[in-house]
Short mmCIF file of N, CA and C in Angstrom, two decimals:
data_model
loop_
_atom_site.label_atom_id
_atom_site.label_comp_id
_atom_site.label_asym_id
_atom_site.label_seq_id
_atom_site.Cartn_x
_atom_site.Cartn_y
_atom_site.Cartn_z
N UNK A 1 -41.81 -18.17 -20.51
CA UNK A 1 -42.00 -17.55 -19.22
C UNK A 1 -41.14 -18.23 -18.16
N UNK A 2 -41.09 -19.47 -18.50
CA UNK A 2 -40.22 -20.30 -17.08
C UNK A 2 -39.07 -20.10 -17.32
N UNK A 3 -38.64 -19.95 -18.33
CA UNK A 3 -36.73 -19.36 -18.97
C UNK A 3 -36.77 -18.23 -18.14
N UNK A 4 -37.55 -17.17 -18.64
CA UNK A 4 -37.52 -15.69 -17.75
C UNK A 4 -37.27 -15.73 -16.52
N UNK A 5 -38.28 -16.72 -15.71
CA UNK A 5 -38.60 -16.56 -14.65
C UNK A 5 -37.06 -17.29 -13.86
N UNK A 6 -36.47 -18.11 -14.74
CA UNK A 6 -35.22 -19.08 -14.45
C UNK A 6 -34.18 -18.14 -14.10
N UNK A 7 -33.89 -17.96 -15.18
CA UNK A 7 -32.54 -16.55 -15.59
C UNK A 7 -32.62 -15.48 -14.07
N UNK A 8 -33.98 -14.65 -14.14
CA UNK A 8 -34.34 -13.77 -13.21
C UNK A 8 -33.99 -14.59 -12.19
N UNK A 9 -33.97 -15.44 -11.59
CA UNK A 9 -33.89 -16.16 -10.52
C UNK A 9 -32.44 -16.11 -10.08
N UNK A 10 -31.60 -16.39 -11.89
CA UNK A 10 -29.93 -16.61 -11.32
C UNK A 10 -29.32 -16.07 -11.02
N UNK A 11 -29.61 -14.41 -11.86
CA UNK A 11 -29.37 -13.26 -12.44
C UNK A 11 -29.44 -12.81 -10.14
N UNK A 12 -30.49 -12.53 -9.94
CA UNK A 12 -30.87 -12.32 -8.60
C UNK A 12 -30.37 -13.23 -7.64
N UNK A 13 -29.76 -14.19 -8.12
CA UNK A 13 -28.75 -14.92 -6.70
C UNK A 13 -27.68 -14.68 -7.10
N UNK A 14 -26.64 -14.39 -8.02
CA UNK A 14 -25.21 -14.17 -8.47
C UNK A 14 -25.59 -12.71 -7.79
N UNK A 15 -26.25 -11.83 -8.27
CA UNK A 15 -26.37 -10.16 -7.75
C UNK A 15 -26.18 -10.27 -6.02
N UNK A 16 -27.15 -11.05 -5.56
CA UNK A 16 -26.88 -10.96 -3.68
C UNK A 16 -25.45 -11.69 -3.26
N UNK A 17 -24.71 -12.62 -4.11
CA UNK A 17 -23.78 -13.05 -3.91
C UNK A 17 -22.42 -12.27 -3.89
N UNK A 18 -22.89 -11.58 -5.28
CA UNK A 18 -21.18 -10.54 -5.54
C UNK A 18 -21.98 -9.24 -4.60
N UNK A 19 -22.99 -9.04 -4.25
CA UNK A 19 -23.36 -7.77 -2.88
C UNK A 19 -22.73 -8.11 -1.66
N UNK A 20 -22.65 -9.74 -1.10
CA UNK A 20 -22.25 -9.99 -0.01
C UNK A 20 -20.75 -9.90 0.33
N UNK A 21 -20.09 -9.63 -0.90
CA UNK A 21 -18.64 -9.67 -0.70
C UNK A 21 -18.25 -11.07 0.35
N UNK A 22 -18.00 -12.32 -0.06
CA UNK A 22 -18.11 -13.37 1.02
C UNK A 22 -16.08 -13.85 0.97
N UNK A 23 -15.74 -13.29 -0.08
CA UNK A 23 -14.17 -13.98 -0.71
C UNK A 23 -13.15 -12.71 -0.61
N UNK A 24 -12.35 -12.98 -0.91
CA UNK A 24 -10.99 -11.58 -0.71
C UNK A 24 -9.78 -11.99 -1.12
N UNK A 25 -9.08 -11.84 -1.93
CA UNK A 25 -7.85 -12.18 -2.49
C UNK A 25 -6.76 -11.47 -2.49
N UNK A 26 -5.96 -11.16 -1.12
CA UNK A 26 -5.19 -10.20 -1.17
C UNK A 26 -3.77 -10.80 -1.94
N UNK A 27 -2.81 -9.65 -2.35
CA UNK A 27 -1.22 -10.08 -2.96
C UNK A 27 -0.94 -8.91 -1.99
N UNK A 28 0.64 -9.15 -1.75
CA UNK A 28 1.58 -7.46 -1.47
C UNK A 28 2.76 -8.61 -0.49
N UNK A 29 3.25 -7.28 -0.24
CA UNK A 29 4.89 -7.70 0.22
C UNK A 29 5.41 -8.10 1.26
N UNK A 30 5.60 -8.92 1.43
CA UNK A 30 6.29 -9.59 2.50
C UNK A 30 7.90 -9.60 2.78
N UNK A 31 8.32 -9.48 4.34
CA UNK A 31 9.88 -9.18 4.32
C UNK A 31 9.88 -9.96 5.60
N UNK A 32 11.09 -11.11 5.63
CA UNK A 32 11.08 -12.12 6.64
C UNK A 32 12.56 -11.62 7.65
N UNK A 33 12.48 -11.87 9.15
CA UNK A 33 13.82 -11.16 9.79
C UNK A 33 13.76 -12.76 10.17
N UNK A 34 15.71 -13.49 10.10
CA UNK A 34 15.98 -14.16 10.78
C UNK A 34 17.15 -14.03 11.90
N UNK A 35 16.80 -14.40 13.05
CA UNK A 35 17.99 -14.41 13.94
C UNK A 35 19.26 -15.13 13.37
N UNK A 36 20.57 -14.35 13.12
CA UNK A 36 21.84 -14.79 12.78
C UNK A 36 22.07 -14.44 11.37
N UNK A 37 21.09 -13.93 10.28
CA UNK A 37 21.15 -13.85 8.93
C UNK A 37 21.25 -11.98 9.32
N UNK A 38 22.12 -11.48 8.72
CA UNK A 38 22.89 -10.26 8.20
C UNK A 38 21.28 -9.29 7.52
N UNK A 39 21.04 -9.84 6.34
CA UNK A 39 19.46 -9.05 5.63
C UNK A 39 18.63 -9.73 5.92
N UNK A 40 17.24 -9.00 5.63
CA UNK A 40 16.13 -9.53 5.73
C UNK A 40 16.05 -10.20 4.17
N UNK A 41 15.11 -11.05 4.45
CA UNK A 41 14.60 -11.72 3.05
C UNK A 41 13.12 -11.26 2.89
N UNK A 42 13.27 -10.82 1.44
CA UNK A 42 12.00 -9.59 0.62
C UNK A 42 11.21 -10.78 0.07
N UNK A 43 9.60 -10.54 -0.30
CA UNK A 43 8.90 -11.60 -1.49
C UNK A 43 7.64 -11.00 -1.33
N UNK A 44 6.71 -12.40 -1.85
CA UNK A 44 5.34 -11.96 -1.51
C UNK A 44 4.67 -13.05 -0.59
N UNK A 45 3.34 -12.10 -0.51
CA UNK A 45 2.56 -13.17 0.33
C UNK A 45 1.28 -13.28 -0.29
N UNK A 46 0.54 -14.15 -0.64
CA UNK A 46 -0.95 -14.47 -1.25
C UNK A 46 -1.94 -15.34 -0.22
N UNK A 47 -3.08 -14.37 0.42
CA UNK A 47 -3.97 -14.88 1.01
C UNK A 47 -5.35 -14.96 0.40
N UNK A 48 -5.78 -15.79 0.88
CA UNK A 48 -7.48 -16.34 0.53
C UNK A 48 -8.27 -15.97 1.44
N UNK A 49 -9.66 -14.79 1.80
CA UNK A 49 -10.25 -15.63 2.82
C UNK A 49 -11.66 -15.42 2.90
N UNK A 50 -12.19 -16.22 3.05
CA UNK A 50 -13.43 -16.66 3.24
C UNK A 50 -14.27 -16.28 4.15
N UNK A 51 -15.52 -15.32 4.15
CA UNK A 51 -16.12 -15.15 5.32
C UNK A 51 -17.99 -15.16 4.71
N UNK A 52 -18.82 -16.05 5.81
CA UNK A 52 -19.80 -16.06 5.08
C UNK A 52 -20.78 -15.40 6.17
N UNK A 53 -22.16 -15.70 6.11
CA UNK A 53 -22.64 -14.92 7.01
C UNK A 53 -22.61 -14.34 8.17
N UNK A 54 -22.01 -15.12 9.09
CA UNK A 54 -21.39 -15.00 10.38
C UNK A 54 -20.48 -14.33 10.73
N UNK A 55 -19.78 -13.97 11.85
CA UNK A 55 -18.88 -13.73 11.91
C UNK A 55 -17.62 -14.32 11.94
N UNK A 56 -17.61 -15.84 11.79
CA UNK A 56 -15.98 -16.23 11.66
C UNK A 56 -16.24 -16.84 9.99
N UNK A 57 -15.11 -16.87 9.92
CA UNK A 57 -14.83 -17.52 8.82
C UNK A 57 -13.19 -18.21 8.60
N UNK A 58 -12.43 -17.93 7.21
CA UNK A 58 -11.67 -19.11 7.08
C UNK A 58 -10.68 -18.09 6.04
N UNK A 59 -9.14 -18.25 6.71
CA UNK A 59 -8.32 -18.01 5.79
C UNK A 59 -6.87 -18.67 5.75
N UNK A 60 -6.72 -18.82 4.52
CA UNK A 60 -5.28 -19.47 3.80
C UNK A 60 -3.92 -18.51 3.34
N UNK A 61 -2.77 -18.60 3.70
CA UNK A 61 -1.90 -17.84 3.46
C UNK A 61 -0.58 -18.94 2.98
N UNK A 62 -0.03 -18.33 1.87
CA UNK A 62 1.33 -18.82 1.01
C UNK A 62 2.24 -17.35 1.21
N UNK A 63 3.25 -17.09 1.63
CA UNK A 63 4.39 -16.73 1.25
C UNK A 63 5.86 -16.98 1.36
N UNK A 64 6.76 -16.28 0.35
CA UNK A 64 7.71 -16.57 0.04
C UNK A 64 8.72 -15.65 0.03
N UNK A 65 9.75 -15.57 0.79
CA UNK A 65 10.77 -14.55 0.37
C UNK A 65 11.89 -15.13 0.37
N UNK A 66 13.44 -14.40 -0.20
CA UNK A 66 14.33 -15.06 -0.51
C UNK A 66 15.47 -13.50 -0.34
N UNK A 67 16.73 -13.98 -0.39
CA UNK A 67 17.84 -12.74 -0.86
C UNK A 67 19.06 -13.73 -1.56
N UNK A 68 19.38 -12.88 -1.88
CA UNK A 68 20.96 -13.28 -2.59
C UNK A 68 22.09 -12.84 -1.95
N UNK A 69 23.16 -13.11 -1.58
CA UNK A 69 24.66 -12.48 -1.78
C UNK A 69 25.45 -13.16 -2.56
N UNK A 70 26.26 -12.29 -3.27
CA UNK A 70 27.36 -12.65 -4.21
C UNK A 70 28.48 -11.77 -3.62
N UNK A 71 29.97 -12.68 -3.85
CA UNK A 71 31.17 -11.86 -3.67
C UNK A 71 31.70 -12.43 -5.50
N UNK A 72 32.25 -11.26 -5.51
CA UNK A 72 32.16 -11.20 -6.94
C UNK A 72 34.25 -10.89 -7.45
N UNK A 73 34.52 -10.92 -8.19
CA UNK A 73 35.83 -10.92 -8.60
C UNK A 73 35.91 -10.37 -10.01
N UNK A 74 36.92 -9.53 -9.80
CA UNK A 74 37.29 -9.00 -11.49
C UNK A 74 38.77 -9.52 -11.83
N UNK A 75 38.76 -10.04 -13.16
CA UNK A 75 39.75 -11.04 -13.80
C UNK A 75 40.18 -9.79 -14.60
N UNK A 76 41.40 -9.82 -15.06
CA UNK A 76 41.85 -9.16 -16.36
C UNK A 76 40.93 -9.30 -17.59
N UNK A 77 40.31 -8.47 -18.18
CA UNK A 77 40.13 -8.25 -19.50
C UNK A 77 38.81 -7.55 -19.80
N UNK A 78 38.31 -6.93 -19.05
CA UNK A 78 38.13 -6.68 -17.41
C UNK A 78 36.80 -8.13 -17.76
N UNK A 79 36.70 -8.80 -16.79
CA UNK A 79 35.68 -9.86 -16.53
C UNK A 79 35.23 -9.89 -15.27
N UNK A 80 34.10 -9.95 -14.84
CA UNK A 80 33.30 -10.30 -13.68
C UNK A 80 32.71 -11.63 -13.38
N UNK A 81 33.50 -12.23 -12.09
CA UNK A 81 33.52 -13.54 -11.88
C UNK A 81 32.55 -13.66 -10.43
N UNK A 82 31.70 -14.56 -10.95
CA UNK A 82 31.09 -14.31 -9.32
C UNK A 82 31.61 -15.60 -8.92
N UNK A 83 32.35 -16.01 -7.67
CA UNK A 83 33.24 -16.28 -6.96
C UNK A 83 32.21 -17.05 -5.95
N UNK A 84 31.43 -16.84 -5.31
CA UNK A 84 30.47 -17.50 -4.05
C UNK A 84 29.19 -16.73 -3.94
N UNK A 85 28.46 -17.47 -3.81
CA UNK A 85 26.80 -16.99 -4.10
C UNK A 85 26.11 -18.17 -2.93
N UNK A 86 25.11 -17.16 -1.92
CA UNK A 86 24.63 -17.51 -0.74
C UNK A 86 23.45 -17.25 -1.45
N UNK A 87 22.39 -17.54 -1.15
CA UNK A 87 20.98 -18.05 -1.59
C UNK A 87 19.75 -18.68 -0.39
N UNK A 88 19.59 -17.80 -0.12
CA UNK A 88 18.65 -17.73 1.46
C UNK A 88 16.88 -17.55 1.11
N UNK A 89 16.34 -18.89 1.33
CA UNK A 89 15.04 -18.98 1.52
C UNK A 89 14.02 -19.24 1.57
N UNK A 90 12.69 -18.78 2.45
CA UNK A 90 12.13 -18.95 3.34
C UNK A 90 10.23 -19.43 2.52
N UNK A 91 9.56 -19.93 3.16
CA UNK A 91 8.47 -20.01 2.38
C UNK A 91 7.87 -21.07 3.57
N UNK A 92 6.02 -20.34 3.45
CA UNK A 92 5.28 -21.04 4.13
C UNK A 92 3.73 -20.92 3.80
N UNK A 93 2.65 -21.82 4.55
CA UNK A 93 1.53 -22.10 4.45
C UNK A 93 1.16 -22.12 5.30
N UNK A 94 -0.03 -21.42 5.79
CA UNK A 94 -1.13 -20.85 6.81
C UNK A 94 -2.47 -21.54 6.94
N UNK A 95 -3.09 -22.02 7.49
CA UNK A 95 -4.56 -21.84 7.37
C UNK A 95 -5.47 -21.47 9.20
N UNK A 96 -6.52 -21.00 8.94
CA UNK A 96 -7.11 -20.43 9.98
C UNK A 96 -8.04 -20.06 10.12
N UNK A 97 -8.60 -19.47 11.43
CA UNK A 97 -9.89 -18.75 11.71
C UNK A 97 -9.95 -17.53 11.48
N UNK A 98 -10.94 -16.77 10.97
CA UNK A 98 -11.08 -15.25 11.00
C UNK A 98 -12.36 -14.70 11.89
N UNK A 99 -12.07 -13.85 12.52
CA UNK A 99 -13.46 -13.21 13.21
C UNK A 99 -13.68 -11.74 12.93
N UNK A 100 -14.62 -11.46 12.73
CA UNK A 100 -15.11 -10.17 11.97
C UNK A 100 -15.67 -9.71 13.41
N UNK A 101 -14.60 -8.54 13.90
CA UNK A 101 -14.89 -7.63 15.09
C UNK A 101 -15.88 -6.21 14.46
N UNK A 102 -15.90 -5.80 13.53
CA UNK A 102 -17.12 -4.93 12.98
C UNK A 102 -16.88 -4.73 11.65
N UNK A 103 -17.80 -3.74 11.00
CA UNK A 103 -17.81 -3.62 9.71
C UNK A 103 -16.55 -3.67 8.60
N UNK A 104 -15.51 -3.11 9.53
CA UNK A 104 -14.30 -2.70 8.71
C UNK A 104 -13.13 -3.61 9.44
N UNK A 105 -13.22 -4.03 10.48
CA UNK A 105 -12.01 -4.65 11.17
C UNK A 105 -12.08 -6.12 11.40
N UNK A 106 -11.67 -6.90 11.33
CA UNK A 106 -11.63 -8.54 11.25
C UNK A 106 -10.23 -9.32 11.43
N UNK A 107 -10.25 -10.39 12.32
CA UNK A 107 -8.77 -10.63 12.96
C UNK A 107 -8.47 -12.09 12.62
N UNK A 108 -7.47 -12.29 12.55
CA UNK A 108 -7.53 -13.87 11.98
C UNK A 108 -5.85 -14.26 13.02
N UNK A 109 -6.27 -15.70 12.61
CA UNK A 109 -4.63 -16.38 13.55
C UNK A 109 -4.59 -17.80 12.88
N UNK A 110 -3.80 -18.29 12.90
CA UNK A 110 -3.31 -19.32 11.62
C UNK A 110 -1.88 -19.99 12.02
N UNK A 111 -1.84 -21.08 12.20
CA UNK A 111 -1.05 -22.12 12.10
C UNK A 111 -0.68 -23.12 10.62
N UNK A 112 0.51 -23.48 10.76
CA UNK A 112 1.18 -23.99 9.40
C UNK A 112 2.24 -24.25 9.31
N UNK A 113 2.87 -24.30 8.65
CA UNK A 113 4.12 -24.96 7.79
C UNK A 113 5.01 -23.82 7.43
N UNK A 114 6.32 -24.66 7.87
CA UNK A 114 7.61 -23.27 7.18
C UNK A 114 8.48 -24.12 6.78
N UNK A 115 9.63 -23.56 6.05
CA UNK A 115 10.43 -24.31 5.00
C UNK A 115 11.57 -23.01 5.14
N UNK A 116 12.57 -23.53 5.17
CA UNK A 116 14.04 -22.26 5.54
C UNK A 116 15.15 -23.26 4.58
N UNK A 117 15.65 -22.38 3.37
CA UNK A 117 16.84 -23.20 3.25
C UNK A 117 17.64 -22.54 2.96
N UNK A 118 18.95 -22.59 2.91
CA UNK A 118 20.16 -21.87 2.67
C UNK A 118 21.09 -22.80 1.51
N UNK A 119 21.27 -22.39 0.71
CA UNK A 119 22.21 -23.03 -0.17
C UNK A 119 23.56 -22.07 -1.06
N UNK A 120 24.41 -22.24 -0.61
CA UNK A 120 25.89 -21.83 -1.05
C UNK A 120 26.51 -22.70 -2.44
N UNK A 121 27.33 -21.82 -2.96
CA UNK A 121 27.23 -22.17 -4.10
C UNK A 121 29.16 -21.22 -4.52
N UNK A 122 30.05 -22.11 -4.99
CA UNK A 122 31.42 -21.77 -5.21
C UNK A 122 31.38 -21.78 -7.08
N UNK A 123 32.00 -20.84 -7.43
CA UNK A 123 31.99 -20.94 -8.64
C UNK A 123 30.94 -21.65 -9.54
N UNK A 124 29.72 -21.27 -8.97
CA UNK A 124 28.47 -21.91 -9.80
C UNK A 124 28.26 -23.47 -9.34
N UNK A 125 29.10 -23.91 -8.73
CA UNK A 125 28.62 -25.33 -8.20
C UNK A 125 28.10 -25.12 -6.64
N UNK A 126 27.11 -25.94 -6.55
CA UNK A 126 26.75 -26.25 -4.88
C UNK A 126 27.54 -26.83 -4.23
N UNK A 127 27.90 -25.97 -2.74
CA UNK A 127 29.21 -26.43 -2.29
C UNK A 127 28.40 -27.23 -0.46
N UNK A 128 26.89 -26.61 -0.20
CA UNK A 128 26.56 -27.06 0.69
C UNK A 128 25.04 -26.37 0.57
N UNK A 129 24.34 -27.05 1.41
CA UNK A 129 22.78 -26.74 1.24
C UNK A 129 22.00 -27.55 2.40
N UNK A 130 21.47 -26.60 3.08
CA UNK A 130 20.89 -26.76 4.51
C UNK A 130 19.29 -26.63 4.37
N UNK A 131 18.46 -27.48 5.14
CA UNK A 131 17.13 -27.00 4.59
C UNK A 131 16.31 -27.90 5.73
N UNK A 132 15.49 -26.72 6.50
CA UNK A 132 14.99 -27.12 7.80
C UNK A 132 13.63 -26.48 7.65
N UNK A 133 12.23 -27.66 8.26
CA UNK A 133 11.34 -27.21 8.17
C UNK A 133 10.31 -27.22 9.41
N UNK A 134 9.78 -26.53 9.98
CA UNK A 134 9.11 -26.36 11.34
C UNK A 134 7.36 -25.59 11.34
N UNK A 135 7.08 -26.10 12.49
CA UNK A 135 5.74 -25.76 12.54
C UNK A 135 5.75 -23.73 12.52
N UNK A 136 4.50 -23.07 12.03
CA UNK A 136 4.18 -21.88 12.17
C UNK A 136 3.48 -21.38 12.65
N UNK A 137 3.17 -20.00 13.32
CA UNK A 137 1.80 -19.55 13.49
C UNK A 137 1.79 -18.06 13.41
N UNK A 138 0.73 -17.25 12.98
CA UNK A 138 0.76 -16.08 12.54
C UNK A 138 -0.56 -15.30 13.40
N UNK A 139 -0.77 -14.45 13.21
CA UNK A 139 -1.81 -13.71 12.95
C UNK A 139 -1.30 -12.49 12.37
N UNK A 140 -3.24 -11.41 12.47
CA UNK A 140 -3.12 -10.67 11.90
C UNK A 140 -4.39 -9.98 11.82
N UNK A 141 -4.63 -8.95 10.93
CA UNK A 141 -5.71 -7.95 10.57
C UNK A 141 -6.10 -7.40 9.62
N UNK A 142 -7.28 -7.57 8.86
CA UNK A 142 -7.55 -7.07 7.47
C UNK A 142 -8.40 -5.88 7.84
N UNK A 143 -8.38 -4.57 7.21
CA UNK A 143 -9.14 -3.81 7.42
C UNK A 143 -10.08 -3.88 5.99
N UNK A 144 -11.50 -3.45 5.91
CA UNK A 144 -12.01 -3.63 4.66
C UNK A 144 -12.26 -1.68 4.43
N UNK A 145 -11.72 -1.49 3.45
CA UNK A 145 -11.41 -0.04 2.91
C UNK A 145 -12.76 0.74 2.52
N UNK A 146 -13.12 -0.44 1.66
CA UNK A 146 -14.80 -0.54 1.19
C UNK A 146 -15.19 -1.54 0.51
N UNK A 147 -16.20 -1.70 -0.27
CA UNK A 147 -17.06 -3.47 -0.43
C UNK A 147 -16.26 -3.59 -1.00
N UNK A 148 -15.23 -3.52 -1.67
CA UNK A 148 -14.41 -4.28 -2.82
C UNK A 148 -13.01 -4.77 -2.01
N UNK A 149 -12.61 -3.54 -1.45
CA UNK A 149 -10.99 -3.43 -1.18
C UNK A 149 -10.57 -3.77 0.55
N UNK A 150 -9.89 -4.33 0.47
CA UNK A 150 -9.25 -4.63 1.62
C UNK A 150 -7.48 -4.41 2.05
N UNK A 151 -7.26 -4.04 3.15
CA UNK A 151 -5.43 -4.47 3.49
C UNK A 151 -5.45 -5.38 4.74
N UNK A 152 -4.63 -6.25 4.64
CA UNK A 152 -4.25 -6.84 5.39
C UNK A 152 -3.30 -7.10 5.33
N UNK A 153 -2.66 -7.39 6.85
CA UNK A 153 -1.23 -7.03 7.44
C UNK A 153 -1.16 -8.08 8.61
N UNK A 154 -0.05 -8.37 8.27
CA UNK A 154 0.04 -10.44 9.51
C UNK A 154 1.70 -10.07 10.02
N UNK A 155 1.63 -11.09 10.96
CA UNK A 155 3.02 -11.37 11.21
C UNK A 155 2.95 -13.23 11.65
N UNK A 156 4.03 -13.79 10.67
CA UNK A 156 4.02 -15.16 11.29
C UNK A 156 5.62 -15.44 11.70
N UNK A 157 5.18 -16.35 12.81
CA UNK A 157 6.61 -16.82 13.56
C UNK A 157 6.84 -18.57 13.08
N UNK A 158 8.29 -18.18 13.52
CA UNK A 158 9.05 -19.94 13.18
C UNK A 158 9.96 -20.08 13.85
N UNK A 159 10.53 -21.31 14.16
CA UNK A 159 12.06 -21.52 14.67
C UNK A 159 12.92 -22.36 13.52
N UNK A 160 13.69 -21.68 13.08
CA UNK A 160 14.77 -22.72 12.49
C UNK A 160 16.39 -22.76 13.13
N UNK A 161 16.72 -23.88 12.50
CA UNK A 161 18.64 -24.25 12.69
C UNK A 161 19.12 -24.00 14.21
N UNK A 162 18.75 -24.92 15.15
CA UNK A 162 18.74 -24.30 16.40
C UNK A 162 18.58 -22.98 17.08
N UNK A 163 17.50 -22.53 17.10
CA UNK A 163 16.58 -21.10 17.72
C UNK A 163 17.13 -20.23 17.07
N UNK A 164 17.09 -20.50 15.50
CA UNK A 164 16.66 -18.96 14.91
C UNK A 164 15.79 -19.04 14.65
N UNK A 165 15.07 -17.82 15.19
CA UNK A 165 13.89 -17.33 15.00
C UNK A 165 13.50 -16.65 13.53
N UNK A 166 12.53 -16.52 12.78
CA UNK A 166 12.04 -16.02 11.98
C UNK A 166 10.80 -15.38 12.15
N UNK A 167 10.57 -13.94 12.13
CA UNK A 167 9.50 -12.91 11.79
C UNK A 167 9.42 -12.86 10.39
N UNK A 168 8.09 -12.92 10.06
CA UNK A 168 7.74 -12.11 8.28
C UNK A 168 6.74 -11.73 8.43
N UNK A 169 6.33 -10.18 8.46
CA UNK A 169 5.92 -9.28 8.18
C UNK A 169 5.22 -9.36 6.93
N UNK A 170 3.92 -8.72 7.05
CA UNK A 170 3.36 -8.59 5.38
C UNK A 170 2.40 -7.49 5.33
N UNK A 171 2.24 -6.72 4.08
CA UNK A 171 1.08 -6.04 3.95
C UNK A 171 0.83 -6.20 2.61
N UNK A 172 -0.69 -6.45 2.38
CA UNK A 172 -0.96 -7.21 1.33
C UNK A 172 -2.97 -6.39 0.85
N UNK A 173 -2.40 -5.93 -0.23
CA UNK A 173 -3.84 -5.30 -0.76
C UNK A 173 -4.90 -6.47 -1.66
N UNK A 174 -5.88 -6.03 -0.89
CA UNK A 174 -6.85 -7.04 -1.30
C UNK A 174 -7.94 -6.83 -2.22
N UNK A 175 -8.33 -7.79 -2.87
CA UNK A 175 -10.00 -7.43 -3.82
C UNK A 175 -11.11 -8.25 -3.35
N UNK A 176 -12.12 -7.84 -2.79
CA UNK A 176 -13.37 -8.70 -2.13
C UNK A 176 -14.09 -8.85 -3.37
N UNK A 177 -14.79 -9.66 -3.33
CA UNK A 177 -16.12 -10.29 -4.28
C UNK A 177 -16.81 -11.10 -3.82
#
């Protein structure tokens, strides 16, 4: 009977736990604009966030984007030589407050860490490589779709290499539990 009564007990706190939806794990795409860089740099972004009975709670954000350019050369026979390869990018870490404005809408803002590097590269060797790292801060807005699903959508700022600026943009689909 006390096994029964045990189990029933756990069985009935895991059940109100995965009801409360308290966690959210969004992925999706992120695209970073820097002042003086030609493209944007594409990737992802992975947030955590935490909300428990109340209305604030706690979220963590990682993303990463990057681009390539190559100038490329054709040799006799016919061969493709890539010649100089630029290699641009960006990556950071968030953490923060969230406040749950009503059922479906909840706002968060977050300070952190950024990392910008550029590295060039001549016939497959590194010919120079720049790499500057500065404080961040973002916000943003998760809408909750329904108990499971969420989107959320941020924008975080940076300064790198004397006042370039960096925007990255994200929208990122989520799973609550």
């Amino acid at each position: 009977m006390k096994k029964t009564i045990t189990i029933a007990a756990l069985l009935s706190a895991a059940a109100i736990n995965a009801q409360a939806a308290d966690h959210t794990i969004s992925l999706g795409y992120a695209q970073t604009d820097i002042e003086h860089v030609n493209e944007e740099l594409r990737g992802l972004t992975l947030k955590y966030r935490y909300e428990g009975s109340g209305p604030v709670g706690f979220i963590a954000s990682l993303t990463g984007t990057a681009n390539t350019d190559n100038q490329l050369r054709v040799d006799p026979g016919p061969t493709v030589t890539t010649v100089s390869e630029t290699t641009r990018s960006y990556g950071s870490f968030h953490i923060g407050p969230t406040y749950r404005i009503n059922e479906v809408v909840s706002a968060y803002a977050t300070v952190g860490y950024a990392r910008f590097e550029i590295e060039n590269k001549q016939l497959g060797r590194t010919t120079s490589k720049l790499e500057d790292e500065s404080f961040a801060a973002g916000g943003g807005f998760e809408f909750n779709l329904s108990r499971s699903f969420a989107i959320n959508t941020g924008v975080e700022f940076s300064e790198h290499l004397v006042d370039s600026r960096a925007l990255t943009y994200s929208v990122s689909l989520g799973y609550r539990f």
